[in-house]
């Protein structure tokens, strides 16, 4: 009985530690995602803002150079958005994997506990 109780307490502690670890990982992933979204938004905003300020009478060469510059800015903004999306997807996948691992560990612990109880009975 004392051995069973000690084993149960150890399993509870292990399960609790796994839950806390998964929660910490989720919180860290969410924090990183929010930081990256903020950085991406700033990069996108500055890329969009840069083009509108300079519009006046200019030579064809200047206009062409500005169009190329604007295209490069828009490409950079699109790239930043895609990077943020990819990072977000990777973080969501990591969180899903952590959840799956936790569920698997709990299932293994439950099966082990059931087997030990059946062996004891």
mmCIF file of N, CA and C in Angstrom:
data_model
loop_
_atom_site.group_PDB
_atom_site.id
_atom_site.type_symbol
_atom_site.label_atom_id
_atom_site.label_comp_id
_atom_site.label_asym_id
_atom_site.label_seq_id
_atom_site.Cartn_x
_atom_site.Cartn_y
_atom_site.Cartn_z
ATOM 1 N N UNK A 1 0.827 -1.209 0.000
ATOM 2 C CA UNK A 1 0.000 0.000 0.000
ATOM 3 C C UNK A 1 0.863 1.262 0.000
ATOM 4 N N UNK A 2 1.887 1.275 0.854
ATOM 5 C CA UNK A 2 2.764 2.450 0.894
ATOM 6 C C UNK A 2 3.532 2.590 -0.421
ATOM 7 N N UNK A 3 3.933 1.429 -0.993
ATOM 8 C CA UNK A 3 4.642 1.474 -2.280
ATOM 9 C C UNK A 3 3.721 2.023 -3.368
ATOM 10 N N UNK A 4 2.459 1.546 -3.368
ATOM 11 C CA UNK A 4 1.489 2.034 -4.362
ATOM 12 C C UNK A 4 1.284 3.537 -4.209
ATOM 13 N N UNK A 5 1.144 3.978 -2.976
ATOM 14 C CA UNK A 5 0.916 5.406 -2.726
ATOM 15 C C UNK A 5 2.125 6.228 -3.181
ATOM 16 N N UNK A 6 3.322 5.748 -2.868
ATOM 17 C CA UNK A 6 4.537 6.458 -3.282
ATOM 18 C C UNK A 6 4.629 6.501 -4.807
ATOM 19 N N UNK A 7 4.301 5.374 -5.464
ATOM 20 C CA UNK A 7 4.338 5.321 -6.926
ATOM 21 C C UNK A 7 3.318 6.294 -7.512
ATOM 22 N N UNK A 8 2.105 6.315 -6.929
ATOM 23 C CA UNK A 8 1.063 7.234 -7.411
ATOM 24 C C UNK A 8 1.517 8.686 -7.269
ATOM 25 N N UNK A 9 2.131 8.983 -6.119
ATOM 26 C CA UNK A 9 2.614 10.352 -5.905
ATOM 27 C C UNK A 9 3.681 10.718 -6.932
ATOM 28 N N UNK A 10 4.582 9.765 -7.215
ATOM 29 C CA UNK A 10 5.625 10.032 -8.218
ATOM 30 C C UNK A 10 5.003 10.258 -9.592
ATOM 31 N N UNK A 11 4.016 9.429 -9.948
ATOM 32 C CA UNK A 11 3.348 9.598 -11.245
ATOM 33 C C UNK A 11 2.647 10.948 -11.312
ATOM 34 N N UNK A 12 1.981 11.323 -10.208
ATOM 35 C CA UNK A 12 1.304 12.630 -10.176
ATOM 36 C C UNK A 12 2.309 13.765 -10.347
ATOM 37 N N UNK A 13 3.443 13.662 -9.649
ATOM 38 C CA UNK A 13 4.473 14.699 -9.766
ATOM 39 C C UNK A 13 5.025 14.761 -11.190
ATOM 40 N N UNK A 14 5.258 13.589 -11.788
ATOM 41 C CA UNK A 14 5.783 13.557 -13.163
ATOM 42 C C UNK A 14 4.771 14.161 -14.132
ATOM 43 N N UNK A 15 3.500 13.822 -13.958
ATOM 44 C CA UNK A 15 2.441 14.350 -14.828
ATOM 45 C C UNK A 15 2.349 15.871 -14.663
ATOM 46 N N UNK A 16 2.402 16.316 -13.407
ATOM 47 C CA UNK A 16 2.324 17.755 -13.131
ATOM 48 C C UNK A 16 3.516 18.489 -13.756
ATOM 49 N N UNK A 17 4.699 17.904 -13.636
ATOM 50 C CA UNK A 17 5.892 18.524 -14.227
ATOM 51 C C UNK A 17 5.759 18.597 -15.748
ATOM 52 N N UNK A 18 5.237 17.531 -16.363
ATOM 53 C CA UNK A 18 5.055 17.527 -17.822
ATOM 54 C C UNK A 18 4.049 18.593 -18.235
ATOM 55 N N UNK A 19 2.969 18.727 -17.460
ATOM 56 C CA UNK A 19 1.961 19.748 -17.774
ATOM 57 C C UNK A 19 2.558 21.153 -17.654
ATOM 58 N N UNK A 20 3.321 21.372 -16.582
ATOM 59 C CA UNK A 20 3.938 22.690 -16.387
ATOM 60 C C UNK A 20 4.935 22.991 -17.502
ATOM 61 N N UNK A 21 5.702 21.974 -17.911
ATOM 62 C CA UNK A 21 6.668 22.158 -18.994
ATOM 63 C C UNK A 21 5.945 22.499 -20.294
ATOM 64 N N UNK A 22 4.873 21.779 -20.599
ATOM 65 C CA UNK A 22 4.110 22.053 -21.824
ATOM 66 C C UNK A 22 3.522 23.460 -21.778
ATOM 67 N N UNK A 23 3.046 23.861 -20.615
ATOM 68 C CA UNK A 23 2.472 25.207 -20.474
ATOM 69 C C UNK A 23 3.548 26.273 -20.677
ATOM 70 N N UNK A 24 4.739 26.028 -20.117
ATOM 71 C CA UNK A 24 5.845 26.975 -20.306
ATOM 72 C C UNK A 24 6.210 27.075 -21.790
ATOM 73 N N UNK A 25 6.251 25.921 -22.466
ATOM 74 C CA UNK A 25 6.578 25.925 -23.900
ATOM 75 C C UNK A 25 5.524 26.691 -24.688
ATOM 76 N N UNK A 26 4.240 26.471 -24.356
ATOM 77 C CA UNK A 26 3.162 27.193 -25.048
ATOM 78 C C UNK A 26 3.295 28.694 -24.813
ATOM 79 N N UNK A 27 3.559 29.084 -23.571
ATOM 80 C CA UNK A 27 3.680 30.509 -23.248
ATOM 81 C C UNK A 27 4.867 31.130 -23.988
ATOM 82 N N UNK A 28 5.990 30.427 -24.021
ATOM 83 C CA UNK A 28 7.173 30.944 -24.720
ATOM 84 C C UNK A 28 6.905 31.058 -26.217
ATOM 85 N N UNK A 29 6.237 30.061 -26.789
ATOM 86 C CA UNK A 29 5.917 30.104 -28.223
ATOM 87 C C UNK A 29 4.981 31.266 -28.526
ATOM 88 N N UNK A 30 3.995 31.467 -27.673
ATOM 89 C CA UNK A 30 3.042 32.570 -27.880
ATOM 90 C C UNK A 30 3.761 33.916 -27.773
ATOM 91 N N UNK A 31 4.636 34.043 -26.791
ATOM 92 C CA UNK A 31 5.385 35.290 -26.612
ATOM 93 C C UNK A 31 6.263 35.564 -27.832
ATOM 94 N N UNK A 32 6.943 34.541 -28.323
ATOM 95 C CA UNK A 32 7.796 34.699 -29.510
ATOM 96 C C UNK A 32 6.955 35.063 -30.730
ATOM 97 N N UNK A 33 5.790 34.438 -30.854
ATOM 98 C CA UNK A 33 4.904 34.721 -31.989
ATOM 99 C C UNK A 33 4.445 36.175 -31.954
ATOM 100 N N UNK A 34 4.055 36.649 -30.775
ATOM 101 C CA UNK A 34 3.596 38.035 -30.658
ATOM 102 C C UNK A 34 4.720 39.019 -30.979
ATOM 103 N N UNK A 35 5.932 38.724 -30.475
ATOM 104 C CA UNK A 35 7.076 39.589 -30.763
ATOM 105 C C UNK A 35 7.340 39.643 -32.266
ATOM 106 N N UNK A 36 7.310 38.471 -32.916
ATOM 107 C CA UNK A 36 7.587 38.418 -34.352
ATOM 108 C C UNK A 36 6.503 39.147 -35.136
ATOM 109 N N UNK A 37 5.243 39.000 -34.739
ATOM 110 C CA UNK A 37 4.165 39.710 -35.427
ATOM 111 C C UNK A 37 4.370 41.217 -35.315
ATOM 112 N N UNK A 38 4.785 41.657 -34.135
ATOM 113 C CA UNK A 38 5.026 43.083 -33.926
ATOM 114 C C UNK A 38 6.157 43.576 -34.828
ATOM 115 N N UNK A 39 7.263 42.808 -34.888
ATOM 116 C CA UNK A 39 8.386 43.189 -35.752
ATOM 117 C C UNK A 39 7.961 43.203 -37.216
ATOM 118 N N UNK A 40 7.213 42.184 -37.624
ATOM 119 C CA UNK A 40 6.769 42.106 -39.020
ATOM 120 C C UNK A 40 5.873 43.292 -39.349
ATOM 121 N N UNK A 41 4.978 43.639 -38.429
ATOM 122 C CA UNK A 41 4.071 44.767 -38.667
ATOM 123 C C UNK A 41 4.867 46.058 -38.842
ATOM 124 N N UNK A 42 5.888 46.245 -38.021
ATOM 125 C CA UNK A 42 6.717 47.453 -38.134
ATOM 126 C C UNK A 42 7.445 47.469 -39.473
ATOM 127 N N UNK A 43 8.015 46.314 -39.871
ATOM 128 C CA UNK A 43 8.730 46.256 -41.158
ATOM 129 C C UNK A 43 7.778 46.518 -42.320
ATOM 130 N N UNK A 44 6.592 45.922 -42.259
ATOM 131 C CA UNK A 44 5.603 46.091 -43.329
ATOM 132 C C UNK A 44 5.176 47.554 -43.407
ATOM 133 N N UNK A 45 4.888 48.126 -42.246
ATOM 134 C CA UNK A 45 4.446 49.522 -42.188
ATOM 135 C C UNK A 45 5.509 50.452 -42.766
ATOM 136 N N UNK A 46 6.754 50.274 -42.355
ATOM 137 C CA UNK A 46 7.806 51.170 -42.841
ATOM 138 C C UNK A 46 8.035 50.962 -44.336
ATOM 139 N N UNK A 47 7.884 49.733 -44.812
ATOM 140 C CA UNK A 47 8.055 49.481 -46.245
ATOM 141 C C UNK A 47 6.959 50.176 -47.046
ATOM 142 N N UNK A 48 5.722 50.128 -46.539
ATOM 143 C CA UNK A 48 4.616 50.779 -47.244
ATOM 144 C C UNK A 48 4.728 52.306 -47.167
ATOM 145 N N UNK A 49 5.153 52.814 -46.018
ATOM 146 C CA UNK A 49 5.216 54.248 -45.779
ATOM 147 C C UNK A 49 6.245 54.928 -46.681
ATOM 148 N N UNK A 50 7.348 54.244 -46.951
ATOM 149 C CA UNK A 50 8.458 54.856 -47.669
ATOM 150 C C UNK A 50 8.122 55.349 -49.064
ATOM 151 N N UNK A 51 7.184 54.698 -49.751
ATOM 152 C CA UNK A 51 6.930 55.022 -51.147
ATOM 153 C C UNK A 51 6.091 56.254 -51.384
ATOM 154 N N UNK A 52 5.148 56.549 -50.515
ATOM 155 C CA UNK A 52 4.173 57.606 -50.775
ATOM 156 C C UNK A 52 4.754 59.011 -50.632
ATOM 157 N N UNK A 53 5.849 59.150 -49.899
ATOM 158 C CA UNK A 53 6.371 60.484 -49.576
ATOM 159 C C UNK A 53 6.963 61.209 -50.786
ATOM 160 N N UNK A 54 7.511 60.467 -51.752
ATOM 161 C CA UNK A 54 8.241 61.116 -52.837
ATOM 162 C C UNK A 54 7.475 61.032 -54.157
ATOM 163 N N UNK A 55 6.532 61.968 -54.379
ATOM 164 C CA UNK A 55 5.793 62.004 -55.641
ATOM 165 C C UNK A 55 5.796 63.441 -56.176
ATOM 166 N N UNK A 56 6.530 63.706 -57.211
ATOM 167 C CA UNK A 56 6.544 65.028 -57.839
ATOM 168 C C UNK A 56 6.993 64.874 -59.288
ATOM 169 N N UNK A 57 7.299 65.976 -59.951
ATOM 170 C CA UNK A 57 7.736 65.922 -61.349
ATOM 171 C C UNK A 57 9.160 65.376 -61.398
ATOM 172 N N UNK A 58 9.344 64.279 -62.151
ATOM 173 C CA UNK A 58 10.660 63.645 -62.192
ATOM 174 C C UNK A 58 10.946 63.114 -63.589
ATOM 175 N N UNK A 59 12.180 62.865 -63.829
ATOM 176 C CA UNK A 59 12.576 62.309 -65.124
ATOM 177 C C UNK A 59 12.144 60.850 -65.219
ATOM 178 N N UNK A 60 12.146 60.328 -66.434
ATOM 179 C CA UNK A 60 11.785 58.923 -66.636
ATOM 180 C C UNK A 60 12.722 58.008 -65.849
ATOM 181 N N UNK A 61 13.991 58.330 -65.832
ATOM 182 C CA UNK A 61 14.967 57.504 -65.111
ATOM 183 C C UNK A 61 14.669 57.509 -63.614
ATOM 184 N N UNK A 62 14.331 58.703 -63.074
ATOM 185 C CA UNK A 62 13.993 58.790 -61.645
ATOM 186 C C UNK A 62 12.724 57.996 -61.345
ATOM 187 N N UNK A 63 11.726 58.153 -62.229
ATOM 188 C CA UNK A 63 10.471 57.414 -62.021
ATOM 189 C C UNK A 63 10.714 55.910 -62.059
ATOM 190 N N UNK A 64 11.522 55.470 -63.023
ATOM 191 C CA UNK A 64 11.831 54.040 -63.131
ATOM 192 C C UNK A 64 12.562 53.560 -61.877
ATOM 193 N N UNK A 65 13.521 54.347 -61.413
ATOM 194 C CA UNK A 65 14.270 53.971 -60.206
ATOM 195 C C UNK A 65 13.329 53.874 -59.007
ATOM 196 N N UNK A 66 12.397 54.829 -58.906
ATOM 197 C CA UNK A 66 11.443 54.797 -57.788
ATOM 198 C C UNK A 66 10.498 53.610 -57.892
ATOM 199 N N UNK A 67 10.067 53.301 -59.120
ATOM 200 C CA UNK A 67 9.196 52.135 -59.296
ATOM 201 C C UNK A 67 9.923 50.865 -58.870
ATOM 202 N N UNK A 68 11.190 50.759 -59.263
ATOM 203 C CA UNK A 68 11.987 49.598 -58.859
ATOM 204 C C UNK A 68 12.132 49.541 -57.340
ATOM 205 N N UNK A 69 12.367 50.710 -56.744
ATOM 206 C CA UNK A 69 12.499 50.805 -55.287
ATOM 207 C C UNK A 69 11.201 50.371 -54.601
ATOM 208 N N UNK A 70 10.085 50.875 -55.121
ATOM 209 C CA UNK A 70 8.772 50.539 -54.551
ATOM 210 C C UNK A 70 8.500 49.040 -54.688
ATOM 211 N N UNK A 71 8.833 48.483 -55.843
ATOM 212 C CA UNK A 71 8.647 47.042 -56.043
ATOM 213 C C UNK A 71 9.496 46.261 -55.038
ATOM 214 N N UNK A 72 10.722 46.724 -54.815
ATOM 215 C CA UNK A 72 11.597 46.057 -53.841
ATOM 216 C C UNK A 72 11.013 46.174 -52.434
ATOM 217 N N UNK A 73 10.469 47.354 -52.099
ATOM 218 C CA UNK A 73 9.844 47.548 -50.778
ATOM 219 C C UNK A 73 8.649 46.612 -50.606
ATOM 220 N N UNK A 74 7.831 46.537 -51.649
ATOM 221 C CA UNK A 74 6.655 45.667 -51.559
ATOM 222 C C UNK A 74 7.068 44.203 -51.451
ATOM 223 N N UNK A 75 8.113 43.828 -52.181
ATOM 224 C CA UNK A 75 8.617 42.455 -52.083
ATOM 225 C C UNK A 75 9.120 42.180 -50.668
ATOM 226 N N UNK A 76 9.804 43.156 -50.078
ATOM 227 C CA UNK A 76 10.299 43.009 -48.700
ATOM 228 C C UNK A 76 9.132 42.875 -47.721
ATOM 229 N N UNK A 77 8.095 43.684 -47.921
ATOM 230 C CA UNK A 77 6.921 43.611 -47.048
ATOM 231 C C UNK A 77 6.254 42.244 -47.177
ATOM 232 N N UNK A 78 6.125 41.768 -48.415
ATOM 233 C CA UNK A 78 5.506 40.456 -48.636
ATOM 234 C C UNK A 78 6.358 39.358 -47.998
ATOM 235 N N UNK A 79 7.675 39.457 -48.162
ATOM 236 C CA UNK A 79 8.587 38.471 -47.573
ATOM 237 C C UNK A 79 8.444 38.469 -46.048
ATOM 238 N N UNK A 80 8.374 39.650 -45.445
ATOM 239 C CA UNK A 80 8.224 39.747 -43.987
ATOM 240 C C UNK A 80 6.916 39.097 -43.545
ATOM 241 N N UNK A 81 5.837 39.335 -44.307
ATOM 242 C CA UNK A 81 4.551 38.710 -43.972
ATOM 243 C C UNK A 81 4.650 37.192 -44.072
ATOM 244 N N UNK A 82 5.284 36.706 -45.148
ATOM 245 C CA UNK A 82 5.418 35.256 -45.332
ATOM 246 C C UNK A 82 6.277 34.634 -44.233
ATOM 247 N N UNK A 83 7.352 35.322 -43.852
ATOM 248 C CA UNK A 83 8.207 34.811 -42.775
ATOM 249 C C UNK A 83 7.433 34.734 -41.463
ATOM 250 N N UNK A 84 6.641 35.757 -41.186
ATOM 251 C CA UNK A 84 5.840 35.760 -39.957
ATOM 252 C C UNK A 84 4.835 34.610 -39.986
ATOM 253 N N UNK A 85 4.199 34.394 -41.141
ATOM 254 C CA UNK A 85 3.241 33.291 -41.270
ATOM 255 C C UNK A 85 3.929 31.941 -41.075
ATOM 256 N N UNK A 86 5.101 31.784 -41.682
ATOM 257 C CA UNK A 86 5.830 30.519 -41.560
ATOM 258 C C UNK A 86 6.252 30.276 -40.113
ATOM 259 N N UNK A 87 6.738 31.335 -39.452
ATOM 260 C CA UNK A 87 7.155 31.198 -38.057
ATOM 261 C C UNK A 87 5.960 30.835 -37.176
ATOM 262 N N UNK A 88 4.829 31.496 -37.423
ATOM 263 C CA UNK A 88 3.614 31.222 -36.656
ATOM 264 C C UNK A 88 3.192 29.760 -36.849
ATOM 265 N N UNK A 89 3.230 29.277 -38.088
ATOM 266 C CA UNK A 89 2.854 27.889 -38.366
ATOM 267 C C UNK A 89 3.800 26.922 -37.650
ATOM 268 N N UNK A 90 5.093 27.226 -37.655
ATOM 269 C CA UNK A 90 6.065 26.361 -36.983
ATOM 270 C C UNK A 90 5.823 26.340 -35.473
ATOM 271 N N UNK A 91 5.508 27.500 -34.907
ATOM 272 C CA UNK A 91 5.241 27.557 -33.463
ATOM 273 C C UNK A 91 3.971 26.788 -33.116
ATOM 274 N N UNK A 92 2.946 26.907 -33.961
ATOM 275 C CA UNK A 92 1.711 26.161 -33.718
ATOM 276 C C UNK A 92 1.973 24.662 -33.800
ATOM 277 N N UNK A 93 2.787 24.242 -34.765
ATOM 278 C CA UNK A 93 3.122 22.827 -34.905
ATOM 279 C C UNK A 93 3.908 22.342 -33.685
ATOM 280 N N UNK A 94 4.845 23.156 -33.189
ATOM 281 C CA UNK A 94 5.616 22.780 -31.999
ATOM 282 C C UNK A 94 4.692 22.628 -30.790
ATOM 283 N N UNK A 95 3.727 23.528 -30.661
ATOM 284 C CA UNK A 95 2.775 23.437 -29.549
ATOM 285 C C UNK A 95 1.933 22.171 -29.689
ATOM 286 N N UNK A 96 1.502 21.863 -30.937
ATOM 287 C CA UNK A 96 0.723 20.634 -31.166
ATOM 288 C C UNK A 96 1.540 19.408 -30.797
ATOM 289 N N UNK A 97 2.815 19.407 -31.187
ATOM 290 C CA UNK A 97 3.669 18.262 -30.875
ATOM 291 C C UNK A 97 3.871 18.117 -29.370
ATOM 292 N N UNK A 98 4.024 19.241 -28.667
ATOM 293 C CA UNK A 98 4.181 19.191 -27.213
ATOM 294 C C UNK A 98 2.922 18.611 -26.573
ATOM 295 N N UNK A 99 1.754 19.027 -27.072
ATOM 296 C CA UNK A 99 0.487 18.494 -26.558
ATOM 297 C C UNK A 99 0.399 16.992 -26.817
ATOM 298 N N UNK A 100 0.762 16.564 -28.029
ATOM 299 C CA UNK A 100 0.692 15.146 -28.382
ATOM 300 C C UNK A 100 1.640 14.333 -27.502
ATOM 301 N N UNK A 101 2.841 14.864 -27.274
ATOM 302 C CA UNK A 101 3.818 14.171 -26.434
ATOM 303 C C UNK A 101 3.283 14.036 -25.009
ATOM 304 N N UNK A 102 2.697 15.115 -24.504
ATOM 305 C CA UNK A 102 2.135 15.093 -23.151
ATOM 306 C C UNK A 102 1.018 14.049 -23.065
ATOM 307 N N UNK A 103 0.129 14.038 -24.059
ATOM 308 C CA UNK A 103 -0.975 13.073 -24.064
ATOM 309 C C UNK A 103 -0.433 11.648 -24.120
ATOM 310 N N UNK A 104 0.602 11.434 -24.928
ATOM 311 C CA UNK A 104 1.198 10.104 -25.039
ATOM 312 C C UNK A 104 1.819 9.683 -23.708
ATOM 313 N N UNK A 105 2.531 10.608 -23.056
ATOM 314 C CA UNK A 105 3.139 10.299 -21.759
ATOM 315 C C UNK A 105 2.074 9.951 -20.725
ATOM 316 N N UNK A 106 0.968 10.691 -20.749
ATOM 317 C CA UNK A 106 -0.117 10.405 -19.808
ATOM 318 C C UNK A 106 -0.738 9.041 -20.090
ATOM 319 N N UNK A 107 -0.902 8.705 -21.375
ATOM 320 C CA UNK A 107 -1.476 7.411 -21.739
ATOM 321 C C UNK A 107 -0.555 6.278 -21.292
ATOM 322 N N UNK A 108 0.746 6.451 -21.488
ATOM 323 C CA UNK A 108 1.714 5.435 -21.064
ATOM 324 C C UNK A 108 1.670 5.274 -19.546
ATOM 325 N N UNK A 109 1.633 6.400 -18.828
ATOM 326 C CA UNK A 109 1.586 6.342 -17.364
ATOM 327 C C UNK A 109 0.307 5.646 -16.896
ATOM 328 N N UNK A 110 -0.822 5.956 -17.553
ATOM 329 C CA UNK A 110 -2.091 5.333 -17.170
ATOM 330 C C UNK A 110 -2.060 3.833 -17.445
ATOM 331 N N UNK A 111 -1.523 3.432 -18.595
ATOM 332 C CA UNK A 111 -1.443 2.009 -18.934
ATOM 333 C C UNK A 111 -0.529 1.281 -17.950
ATOM 334 N N UNK A 112 0.583 1.913 -17.607
ATOM 335 C CA UNK A 112 1.531 1.323 -16.657
ATOM 336 C C UNK A 112 0.855 1.154 -15.293
ATOM 337 N N UNK A 113 0.145 2.189 -14.878
ATOM 338 C CA UNK A 113 -0.541 2.149 -13.586
ATOM 339 C C UNK A 113 -1.591 1.035 -13.578
ATOM 340 N N UNK A 114 -2.360 0.929 -14.664
ATOM 341 C CA UNK A 114 -3.403 -0.100 -14.755
ATOM 342 C C UNK A 114 -2.771 -1.490 -14.712
ATOM 343 N N UNK A 115 -1.674 -1.672 -15.439
ATOM 344 C CA UNK A 115 -0.996 -2.970 -15.454
ATOM 345 C C UNK A 115 -0.484 -3.321 -14.060
ATOM 346 N N UNK A 116 0.066 -2.331 -13.365
ATOM 347 C CA UNK A 116 0.571 -2.586 -12.011
ATOM 348 C C UNK A 116 -0.572 -2.924 -11.055
ATOM 349 N N UNK A 117 -1.702 -2.229 -11.220
ATOM 350 C CA UNK A 117 -2.856 -2.510 -10.361
ATOM 351 C C UNK A 117 -3.404 -3.908 -10.626
ATOM 352 N N UNK A 118 -3.449 -4.291 -11.912
ATOM 353 C CA UNK A 118 -3.932 -5.632 -12.252
ATOM 354 C C UNK A 118 -2.977 -6.693 -11.730
ATOM 355 N N UNK A 119 -1.692 -6.418 -11.781
ATOM 356 C CA UNK A 119 -0.699 -7.367 -11.279
ATOM 357 C C UNK A 119 -0.810 -7.496 -9.759
ATOM 358 N N UNK A 120 -1.138 -6.392 -9.101
ATOM 359 C CA UNK A 120 -1.254 -6.406 -7.643
ATOM 360 C C UNK A 120 -2.541 -7.101 -7.200
ATOM 361 N N UNK A 121 -3.561 -7.072 -8.068
ATOM 362 C CA UNK A 121 -4.868 -7.627 -7.687
ATOM 363 C C UNK A 121 -4.913 -9.145 -7.774
#
